[in-house]
Coordinates of C-alpha atoms in Angstrom, one line a residue:
M5 CA 143.6 94.5 71.3
N6 CA 146.5 92.1 71.1
D7 CA 146.8 88.9 73.1
S8 CA 149.1 90.4 75.7
N9 CA 146.7 93.2 76.5
R10 CA 143.8 90.8 76.6
R11 CA 145.6 88.6 79.1
L12 CA 146.6 91.6 81.2
L13 CA 143.0 92.7 81.4
L14 CA 142.0 89.1 82.3
A15 CA 144.5 88.9 85.1
L16 CA 143.5 92.3 86.5
A17 CA 139.9 91.2 86.4
I18 CA 140.8 88.0 88.3
C19 CA 142.7 90.1 90.9
L20 CA 139.7 92.5 91.3
G21 CA 137.5 89.4 91.6
I22 CA 139.6 88.1 94.4
V23 CA 139.4 91.4 96.3
F24 CA 135.7 91.6 95.7
V25 CA 135.1 88.1 97.0
W26 CA 137.4 88.8 99.9
Q27 CA 135.4 91.8 100.9
M28 CA 132.1 89.9 100.4
L29 CA 133.2 87.0 102.5
F30 CA 135.0 88.7 105.3
S31 CA 133.6 92.2 105.8
P32 CA 131.3 92.6 108.8
P33 CA 127.7 92.1 107.7
A34 CA 125.2 94.9 107.8
P35 CA 123.0 94.8 110.8
N36 CA 119.6 93.2 110.4
P37 CA 116.6 95.4 111.1
P38 CA 114.7 94.1 114.1
P39 CA 111.3 92.6 113.2
A40 CA 108.3 93.9 115.1
A41 CA 107.6 92.0 118.2
K42 CA 104.2 90.3 118.5
E43 CA 101.7 91.9 120.8
S44 CA 100.3 89.7 123.5
T45 CA 96.6 89.6 123.9
P46 CA 95.5 91.2 127.2
A47 CA 94.4 88.5 129.7
A48 CA 92.2 88.6 132.7
P49 CA 93.7 90.2 135.9
R50 CA 96.0 87.9 137.7
E51 CA 98.7 87.9 140.3
P52 CA 102.2 87.6 139.1
L53 CA 104.4 84.7 140.2
A54 CA 107.5 86.3 141.8
A55 CA 106.3 89.5 140.1
D56 CA 105.2 89.9 136.4
A57 CA 107.8 88.0 134.3
R58 CA 108.2 90.5 131.4
V59 CA 111.8 91.1 130.6
T60 CA 112.9 94.6 131.6
A61 CA 116.1 96.6 131.2
R62 CA 119.1 95.2 133.1
P63 CA 120.3 97.0 136.3
A64 CA 123.4 99.2 136.0
A65 CA 126.7 97.4 136.6
D66 CA 127.5 99.5 139.7
A67 CA 124.0 99.1 141.3
A68 CA 123.7 97.7 144.8
V69 CA 123.5 93.9 144.8
D70 CA 122.4 91.3 147.3
E71 CA 125.0 89.4 149.2
P72 CA 125.3 85.8 148.2
E73 CA 124.2 83.2 150.7
G74 CA 127.3 81.1 150.3
P75 CA 130.5 80.6 148.3
P76 CA 130.6 79.4 144.7
V77 CA 130.3 75.7 144.1
T78 CA 132.6 73.8 141.8
V79 CA 131.8 71.5 138.9
E80 CA 134.6 69.7 137.1
S81 CA 135.5 67.0 134.6
S82 CA 138.6 66.1 132.6
R83 CA 137.3 68.5 129.9
W84 CA 136.4 71.6 131.9
R85 CA 136.1 73.3 135.3
G86 CA 133.3 75.7 136.3
L87 CA 132.0 77.7 139.2
L88 CA 128.3 78.2 139.9
S89 CA 127.6 81.4 141.9
P90 CA 124.7 81.5 144.4
R91 CA 124.4 85.2 143.4
G92 CA 121.9 84.9 140.6
A93 CA 122.4 81.1 140.4
A94 CA 124.6 81.7 137.3
L95 CA 127.8 80.4 135.9
E96 CA 130.6 82.5 137.4
S97 CA 133.6 80.8 135.6
F98 CA 134.1 78.2 133.0
V99 CA 137.5 77.1 131.8
L100 CA 138.4 74.5 129.1
K101 CA 141.1 72.1 130.3
H102 CA 142.2 70.5 126.9
P103 CA 145.9 71.5 126.4
R104 CA 145.2 72.7 122.9
Y105 CA 142.5 75.1 123.9
R106 CA 144.7 78.0 125.1
E107 CA 144.8 81.7 124.3
E108 CA 147.2 84.5 124.6
R109 CA 146.3 86.5 127.7
G110 CA 148.2 88.9 129.8
E111 CA 152.0 89.1 129.0
K112 CA 152.7 88.8 125.2
G113 CA 153.6 85.3 124.2
K114 CA 152.1 83.7 127.3
T115 CA 149.1 81.5 127.0
A116 CA 146.4 80.4 129.4
P117 CA 143.5 78.0 129.2
V118 CA 140.5 79.4 127.2
E119 CA 138.0 81.0 129.6
L120 CA 134.5 80.9 128.1
V121 CA 133.3 82.7 131.2
Q122 CA 135.8 85.1 132.9
A123 CA 135.8 84.8 136.6
G124 CA 135.1 88.0 138.6
K125 CA 133.5 89.8 135.6
P126 CA 129.7 89.9 136.0
P127 CA 127.1 89.7 134.7
F128 CA 127.4 85.9 134.3
P129 CA 125.7 83.7 131.7
F130 CA 122.6 81.6 132.1
E131 CA 120.8 84.0 134.3
V132 CA 117.1 83.3 134.4
D133 CA 114.4 85.9 134.5
F134 CA 111.4 84.9 136.5
G135 CA 110.4 88.6 136.7
P136 CA 111.9 92.0 137.6
A137 CA 111.1 91.7 141.3
L138 CA 113.7 88.9 141.4
T139 CA 116.9 90.7 140.4
P140 CA 119.6 88.8 138.4
T141 CA 122.0 89.1 141.4
A142 CA 119.5 87.9 144.0
P143 CA 121.0 85.3 146.4
W144 CA 119.9 81.7 146.0
R145 CA 120.4 78.7 148.3
A146 CA 122.6 76.0 146.8
E147 CA 121.8 72.3 147.3
A148 CA 124.1 69.5 146.1
V149 CA 122.4 66.7 144.3
S150 CA 125.6 65.0 143.1
Q151 CA 129.1 66.0 142.1
N152 CA 128.1 67.8 138.9
V153 CA 124.4 68.4 139.7
W154 CA 123.4 71.4 141.7
R155 CA 120.0 72.8 142.6
F156 CA 119.5 76.5 143.5
V157 CA 116.3 77.5 145.4
K158 CA 114.6 80.8 145.9
E159 CA 111.3 80.9 147.8
D160 CA 108.8 83.0 149.7
A161 CA 105.2 82.8 150.7
R162 CA 103.9 83.2 147.1
A163 CA 106.3 81.0 145.1
R164 CA 109.2 78.5 145.1
L165 CA 111.7 78.8 142.2
T166 CA 114.3 76.2 141.5
K167 CA 117.2 76.1 139.0
T168 CA 119.0 72.8 138.5
F169 CA 122.2 72.4 136.6
R170 CA 123.2 68.9 135.4
F171 CA 126.7 68.8 133.8
D172 CA 127.7 65.8 131.7
P173 CA 131.4 65.1 132.5
R174 CA 131.8 63.2 129.2
S175 CA 130.9 66.1 127.0
H176 CA 130.5 69.9 126.8
V177 CA 126.7 69.6 127.2
A178 CA 124.7 70.4 130.3
R179 CA 121.0 70.6 131.2
L180 CA 119.2 73.5 132.9
E181 CA 115.9 72.6 134.5
L182 CA 113.6 75.3 135.8
R183 CA 110.6 75.0 138.1
A184 CA 108.2 77.7 139.3
E185 CA 105.6 76.7 141.9
N186 CA 102.6 78.9 142.6
R187 CA 101.9 79.0 146.4
G188 CA 99.3 81.8 146.0
S189 CA 95.6 81.5 145.9
V190 CA 95.0 82.9 142.4
P191 CA 96.4 82.0 138.9
A192 CA 99.8 83.6 138.1
A193 CA 101.4 84.5 134.8
Q194 CA 104.9 83.5 134.1
R195 CA 107.3 84.2 131.3
I196 CA 110.7 82.5 131.5
A197 CA 113.8 84.0 129.8
V198 CA 117.4 82.7 129.9
R199 CA 120.2 85.2 129.2
V200 CA 123.7 84.5 127.9
H201 CA 126.2 87.3 128.6
G202 CA 129.4 88.1 126.8
R203 CA 132.0 90.8 126.6
Q204 CA 134.5 92.0 124.1
G205 CA 137.8 93.5 125.2
P206 CA 139.6 96.4 123.4
G207 CA 140.3 95.7 119.8
G208 CA 138.5 95.7 116.5
G209 CA 136.6 93.0 114.6
P210 CA 137.7 91.1 111.5
S211 CA 139.7 93.0 108.9
M212 CA 142.0 92.1 106.0
M213 CA 145.1 92.5 108.1
N214 CA 143.5 90.4 110.9
P215 CA 140.8 88.4 109.2
N216 CA 140.1 86.0 112.1
P217 CA 140.4 87.6 115.6
R218 CA 139.0 86.2 118.8
F219 CA 135.9 88.3 118.5
W220 CA 132.8 87.4 120.5
R221 CA 129.4 88.1 119.1
P222 CA 125.8 87.3 120.2
V223 CA 124.1 84.8 117.9
C224 CA 120.7 83.1 117.6
Y225 CA 119.2 80.5 115.4
A226 CA 115.7 81.7 114.5
N227 CA 113.3 80.6 111.7
G228 CA 115.9 78.4 110.2
K229 CA 118.7 81.0 109.9
V230 CA 121.7 82.0 112.0
H231 CA 121.7 85.7 113.0
R232 CA 124.8 87.4 114.4
E233 CA 125.2 91.0 115.4
E234 CA 128.2 93.2 115.9
P235 CA 128.5 94.2 119.6
G236 CA 129.0 97.9 118.7
E237 CA 125.8 98.1 116.8
L238 CA 123.8 96.7 119.8
T239 CA 124.8 99.7 122.0
Q240 CA 122.7 101.9 119.7
E241 CA 119.6 99.6 119.3
Q242 CA 118.7 96.2 120.4
R243 CA 117.8 93.4 117.9
A244 CA 114.9 91.0 118.3
F245 CA 113.9 88.0 116.3
V246 CA 110.4 86.5 116.8
G247 CA 109.2 83.0 115.9
D248 CA 110.8 79.6 115.9
V249 CA 113.9 80.4 118.0
R250 CA 115.7 77.2 118.6
W251 CA 118.8 78.5 120.4
T252 CA 120.6 81.6 121.4
G253 CA 124.1 82.3 122.8
I254 CA 127.4 84.0 122.1
D255 CA 130.3 82.7 120.0
D256 CA 133.6 83.4 118.3
P257 CA 135.2 81.6 115.4
Y258 CA 136.1 78.6 117.5
F259 CA 134.0 78.4 120.7
L260 CA 130.3 78.6 121.6
M261 CA 128.1 79.1 124.6
A262 CA 124.5 78.4 123.7
V263 CA 121.1 77.7 125.4
V264 CA 118.7 75.4 123.5
V265 CA 115.0 75.3 124.4
A266 CA 113.7 71.8 125.1
G267 CA 110.2 71.0 123.8
Q268 CA 111.0 72.7 120.5
E269 CA 107.5 72.3 119.1
Q270 CA 105.9 74.0 122.0
D271 CA 105.0 77.7 121.5
K272 CA 107.7 77.9 118.8
E273 CA 105.9 80.7 117.0
S274 CA 105.9 83.1 120.0
R275 CA 109.5 82.8 121.2
R276 CA 111.9 85.8 121.0
C277 CA 115.6 86.2 120.8
V278 CA 116.6 89.6 122.0
M279 CA 120.2 91.0 121.7
R280 CA 121.3 93.9 123.7
G281 CA 124.6 95.8 124.1
E282 CA 126.2 98.1 126.7
K283 CA 129.3 100.3 126.5
V284 CA 131.8 99.7 129.3
S285 CA 134.8 101.9 130.1
G286 CA 138.1 100.2 128.9
E287 CA 136.3 97.6 126.8
S288 CA 134.5 97.3 123.5
G289 CA 131.4 96.6 125.5
R290 CA 129.1 94.0 127.0
F291 CA 126.3 92.3 125.3
S292 CA 123.7 89.5 125.8
A293 CA 121.5 87.2 123.9
T294 CA 118.2 86.2 125.6
M295 CA 115.8 83.4 124.9
E296 CA 112.3 84.5 125.9
L297 CA 109.5 82.0 126.0
A298 CA 105.8 82.6 125.7
E299 CA 103.8 83.6 128.7
R300 CA 102.0 80.8 130.5
M301 CA 99.5 80.6 133.4
V302 CA 100.3 78.8 136.6
P303 CA 97.2 77.8 138.6
P304 CA 97.2 77.9 142.5
G305 CA 99.1 75.0 143.9
G306 CA 100.4 74.2 140.4
S307 CA 103.8 74.5 138.8
L308 CA 105.6 75.4 135.6
E309 CA 108.5 73.4 134.4
Q310 CA 110.9 74.1 131.5
A311 CA 114.2 72.5 130.5
F312 CA 117.0 73.8 128.4
V313 CA 120.1 72.2 126.9
L314 CA 123.4 74.1 127.4
Y315 CA 126.5 73.9 125.2
L316 CA 129.8 75.3 126.5
G317 CA 132.8 74.3 124.4
P318 CA 134.6 74.2 121.1
K319 CA 132.7 74.3 117.8
V320 CA 133.7 70.7 116.8
L321 CA 131.2 69.7 114.1
G322 CA 130.8 66.2 115.3
D323 CA 130.1 67.3 118.9
L324 CA 127.6 70.0 117.7
D325 CA 125.8 67.5 115.4
A326 CA 125.5 65.1 118.3
V327 CA 123.6 67.5 120.5
L328 CA 120.0 66.3 120.4
V329 CA 116.9 67.9 121.9
D330 CA 113.7 65.8 122.1
G331 CA 115.5 63.2 119.9
K332 CA 116.2 65.7 117.1
P333 CA 119.3 67.7 116.2
A334 CA 119.5 71.0 118.0
G335 CA 121.0 72.8 115.0
L336 CA 124.1 73.9 116.8
A337 CA 126.3 73.0 113.9
E338 CA 124.9 76.0 112.1
A339 CA 127.1 78.1 114.5
V340 CA 130.1 77.0 112.4
D341 CA 130.3 79.8 109.9
F342 CA 131.3 78.4 106.5
G343 CA 129.1 80.7 104.6
W344 CA 128.1 79.8 101.0
L345 CA 131.2 77.6 100.7
E346 CA 129.9 75.0 103.2
V347 CA 129.3 72.5 100.3
L348 CA 133.1 72.5 99.8
C349 CA 134.2 73.1 103.4
R350 CA 132.5 70.2 105.1
P351 CA 134.0 67.5 102.7
M352 CA 137.4 69.3 102.9
L353 CA 137.3 69.2 106.7
W354 CA 136.3 65.6 106.6
L355 CA 139.3 64.7 104.4
L356 CA 141.6 66.7 106.6
K357 CA 140.4 64.9 109.7
L358 CA 140.8 61.5 107.9
F359 CA 144.4 62.3 106.9
Q360 CA 145.2 63.7 110.3
T361 CA 144.2 60.4 111.9
W362 CA 146.6 58.6 109.5
V363 CA 149.6 60.8 109.9
G364 CA 149.0 62.6 113.2
N365 CA 149.9 66.0 111.9
W366 CA 147.5 68.6 110.5
G367 CA 150.2 70.2 108.3
V368 CA 151.0 66.9 106.6
A369 CA 147.2 66.4 106.3
I370 CA 147.0 69.7 104.4
I371 CA 149.8 68.5 102.1
L372 CA 147.9 65.3 101.4
L373 CA 144.8 67.4 100.7
T374 CA 146.8 69.4 98.2
L375 CA 147.8 66.2 96.5
V376 CA 144.1 65.2 96.2
V377 CA 143.1 68.5 94.8
K378 CA 146.0 68.5 92.4
F379 CA 145.0 65.1 91.2
G380 CA 141.4 66.1 90.9
T381 CA 142.3 69.1 88.7
L382 CA 145.0 67.3 86.8
Y383 CA 143.0 67.0 83.5
W384 CA 142.3 70.8 83.3
T385 CA 145.9 71.6 84.4
Q386 CA 147.3 69.4 81.7
K387 CA 145.1 71.2 79.1
S388 CA 146.1 74.6 80.4
M389 CA 149.8 73.8 80.2
R390 CA 149.5 72.5 76.6
S391 CA 147.5 75.6 75.7
M392 CA 150.3 77.8 77.1
R393 CA 152.9 75.9 75.1
K394 CA 150.8 76.4 71.9
M395 CA 150.5 80.1 72.7
A396 CA 154.3 80.3 73.0
K397 CA 154.7 78.6 69.6
L398 CA 152.3 81.1 68.0
G399 CA 154.4 84.0 69.3
P400 CA 156.2 84.8 66.0
E401 CA 153.0 84.5 63.9
M402 CA 151.2 86.8 66.4
K403 CA 154.1 89.3 66.1
K404 CA 153.8 89.2 62.3
L405 CA 150.0 89.9 62.5
Q406 CA 150.5 92.8 64.9
E407 CA 153.0 94.4 62.5
K408 CA 150.9 93.7 59.4
Y409 CA 147.6 95.1 60.9
A410 CA 149.0 97.7 63.2
S411 CA 146.7 100.3 61.9
D412 CA 143.6 98.1 61.7
K413 CA 142.6 96.8 65.1
D414 CA 139.4 95.1 63.9
R415 CA 141.2 93.2 61.3
L416 CA 144.0 92.3 63.8
N417 CA 141.4 90.8 66.2
K418 CA 139.7 88.9 63.4
E419 CA 143.0 87.4 62.1
T420 CA 144.1 86.6 65.6
W421 CA 141.0 84.6 66.4
A422 CA 141.3 82.9 63.1
L423 CA 144.8 81.9 64.0
Y424 CA 143.7 80.5 67.4
K425 CA 140.9 78.5 65.7
R426 CA 143.2 77.1 63.0
E427 CA 145.8 76.0 65.5
G428 CA 143.2 74.8 68.1
V429 CA 144.3 77.2 70.8
N430 CA 142.1 78.5 73.5
P431 CA 143.6 81.8 74.8
L432 CA 141.6 81.5 78.1
G433 CA 142.6 77.9 78.6
S434 CA 145.6 78.8 80.7
C435 CA 143.4 80.6 83.2
L436 CA 141.0 77.7 83.8
P437 CA 143.1 76.0 86.6
M438 CA 143.2 79.4 88.4
L439 CA 139.5 79.7 88.2
L440 CA 139.0 76.2 89.4
Q441 CA 141.4 76.8 92.3
M442 CA 139.8 80.0 93.5
P443 CA 136.8 78.3 95.2
I444 CA 139.1 75.7 96.7
W445 CA 141.4 78.4 98.1
L446 CA 138.5 80.3 99.6
A447 CA 136.9 77.1 101.0
L448 CA 140.2 76.1 102.5
Y449 CA 140.5 79.6 104.0
R450 CA 137.0 79.2 105.6
T451 CA 137.9 75.7 106.8
L452 CA 141.1 76.8 108.5
A453 CA 139.6 80.0 109.9
G454 CA 136.4 78.5 111.2
S455 CA 137.3 75.0 112.3
V456 CA 138.4 74.5 115.9
E457 CA 139.9 71.2 114.9
L458 CA 142.8 73.1 113.5
Y459 CA 142.9 75.7 116.4
R460 CA 146.5 75.8 117.6
S461 CA 147.4 72.8 115.6
S462 CA 151.1 72.7 114.8
F463 CA 153.1 71.7 111.7
V464 CA 156.8 72.3 112.3
W465 CA 158.6 74.0 115.1
W466 CA 158.0 77.6 114.1
I467 CA 154.4 77.0 113.0
D468 CA 152.5 76.1 116.1
D469 CA 149.1 77.3 114.9
L470 CA 148.0 76.5 111.3
A471 CA 145.0 78.8 111.7
R472 CA 147.2 81.8 112.2
P473 CA 149.7 83.5 109.9
D474 CA 153.3 82.4 109.7
R475 CA 154.9 84.7 112.3
Y476 CA 158.4 84.4 110.8
F477 CA 157.1 84.7 107.2
V478 CA 159.1 81.7 106.0
L479 CA 156.3 80.1 104.0
P480 CA 155.2 83.5 102.4
I481 CA 158.8 84.2 101.3
L482 CA 159.2 80.7 99.8
L483 CA 155.9 81.1 98.1
G484 CA 156.8 84.4 96.6
L485 CA 160.1 83.1 95.3
L486 CA 158.6 80.0 93.7
S487 CA 155.8 82.2 92.2
I488 CA 158.4 84.3 90.5
V489 CA 160.0 81.1 89.1
Q490 CA 156.7 79.9 87.9
A491 CA 155.8 83.2 86.3
R492 CA 159.1 83.3 84.4
I493 CA 158.5 79.8 83.1
Q494 CA 155.0 80.5 82.0
T495 CA 155.8 83.9 80.4
T496 CA 155.8 83.5 76.6
N497 CA 157.6 86.8 75.8
P498 CA 159.7 88.1 78.8
S499 CA 160.8 91.2 76.8
D500 CA 157.2 92.4 76.5
P501 CA 156.8 95.2 79.1
Q502 CA 153.2 94.1 79.9
Q503 CA 154.1 90.5 80.3
K504 CA 157.1 91.5 82.4
M505 CA 154.8 93.5 84.7
M506 CA 152.5 90.5 85.0
M507 CA 155.4 88.3 85.8
W508 CA 156.0 90.3 88.9
M509 CA 152.5 91.4 89.8
M510 CA 151.0 88.0 90.5
P511 CA 153.9 86.8 92.8
V512 CA 153.8 90.0 94.7
M513 CA 150.0 89.7 95.1
F514 CA 150.4 86.1 96.4
L515 CA 153.2 87.2 98.8
F516 CA 151.0 90.0 100.2
F517 CA 148.0 87.8 100.8
S518 CA 150.1 85.0 102.3
L519 CA 151.4 87.4 105.0
F520 CA 148.0 87.7 106.6
V521 CA 146.1 84.4 105.8
P522 CA 146.4 81.3 108.0
S523 CA 149.7 79.5 107.6
G524 CA 147.8 76.4 106.6
L525 CA 146.5 78.1 103.5
T526 CA 150.0 79.4 102.7
L527 CA 151.3 75.8 103.0
Y528 CA 148.6 74.7 100.6
W529 CA 149.6 77.4 98.1
L530 CA 153.3 76.5 98.5
I531 CA 152.9 72.8 97.9
N532 CA 150.5 73.5 95.0
T533 CA 153.1 75.7 93.4
V534 CA 155.9 73.1 93.9
L535 CA 153.6 70.4 92.3
T536 CA 152.8 72.8 89.4
L537 CA 156.5 73.4 88.7
G538 CA 157.2 69.7 88.8
H539 CA 154.3 69.0 86.5
Q540 CA 155.6 71.7 84.1
W541 CA 159.1 70.2 84.1
L542 CA 157.8 66.8 83.4
M543 CA 155.7 68.0 80.5
N544 CA 158.6 69.9 79.0
R545 CA 160.6 66.6 79.0
T546 CA 157.8 64.3 77.7
D547 CA 156.3 66.8 75.2
G548 CA 159.5 67.4 73.2
G549 CA 161.6 69.5 75.5
A550 CA 161.1 72.9 77.1
A551 CA 159.3 75.6 75.1
P552 CA 162.0 77.5 73.3
K553 CA 162.1 81.3 73.0
A554 CA 159.7 82.9 70.6
P555 CA 162.2 83.9 67.9
Q556 CA 163.2 80.3 67.5
L557 CA 159.6 79.1 66.8
A558 CA 158.7 80.8 63.5
G559 CA 156.3 78.5 61.6
A560 CA 156.4 75.8 64.3
K561 CA 153.4 73.4 64.6
T562 CA 152.3 71.3 67.5

């Protein structure tokens, strides 16, 4: 096999590798089989507190509901605005007020503030199950404690139940405190469960053409690992994870609603995270993630208290890392899905944030990051370019060998490698920078696609969201044209049909990918290509001029 064929196969292998890695990273994961739930040991007969507290199937959406005892109450800060409904004492609406946290909704091209909870679309998140006798939509009495602290009360002759929401106006963190008082004469069993509801409108999940949609999914952090499920799968069968469940909730690539159990060392081996789904006409469906705690006994005249930490906001790594429960990190930062590239993504995001604080523009920050990466790989790029120049100078001798041993392929390969060794040429050296760049490209893709810091961050007037593709295709077209120029410069024998095909195939591949990836990544590719061309021009001037055409180099030495 001659050198051109070998390089063609190598390039095809790299292309297939990119496609394989793409599919591995961005295809929806296979559903996890639900582990068997632990069986509770039968206890002595007892009276349930507000009925037995085992979680049961949810009532139908159109079932009759109790009328609320009053209007919703408002909680608000400079960061968010929410409504708490007395019906179920749940969160009826929650809107983020930061001007950058907007989404397209309604008329095309029009944006509105991100709604983590859509008003008027029950069921609402942070329902609490005290038992099936108390329906999720049962009316509660609202009592104001302070501006952003509200207590909801439900009581009868046997029990008094309270839910207290404490919202921190300085952050996206709140606290939910539950208390169940036993007014009966016998011990009562109580199992508390908090449910976070979500819904997904019409439209599919991630795909190559739309790799990063606003696609909500249930999620839980159980036994040291994040578990996400596709809503469509949950309509067939629920999923359950048993053990050390730290938090549950719903998320999309940029935002998170989660409930974290306080007292994380208490009963941690018997908690459950349960995910359920339900088909709804006109939508992809509704789903929920429920945190179920172990059953506990409440003596007569006694009470059961349990607290949870709530997070409702963007998945900013610094904010998630700062959420503490019992003085320890809650682990919410695991909701940022960097995958196995996290070791590169976190430092990359840190650098981008540092540059952005200097220049005030995320696009310029990406350009500065490109310069850092280019400088970090300068040594290998330099060796690659020199290897390519040596390969160009060996063109005439390679042609002579191909003519001399045209009928003896084994001898041709042997003489070819002997020539490479004698001249100190590594035929794979020119591919090393590309192999070094691939993890960086993929890590930057993950960073752009999964970091809310870059959500709707603008660069220039037509690029108002670096996490989305360039809607006018300006950057992809520029990248395609420059890639053609680069390929022509690096091609050692333009008349060779195979090299001519490669000269067009790689630019076309880059152009195709750049049409659908975040514009921030296309910007990185574009600046990297410009720097590479400049580096090549400088080397041609300092290393004795541009590499001449192959026929002029017979017998040349480096």
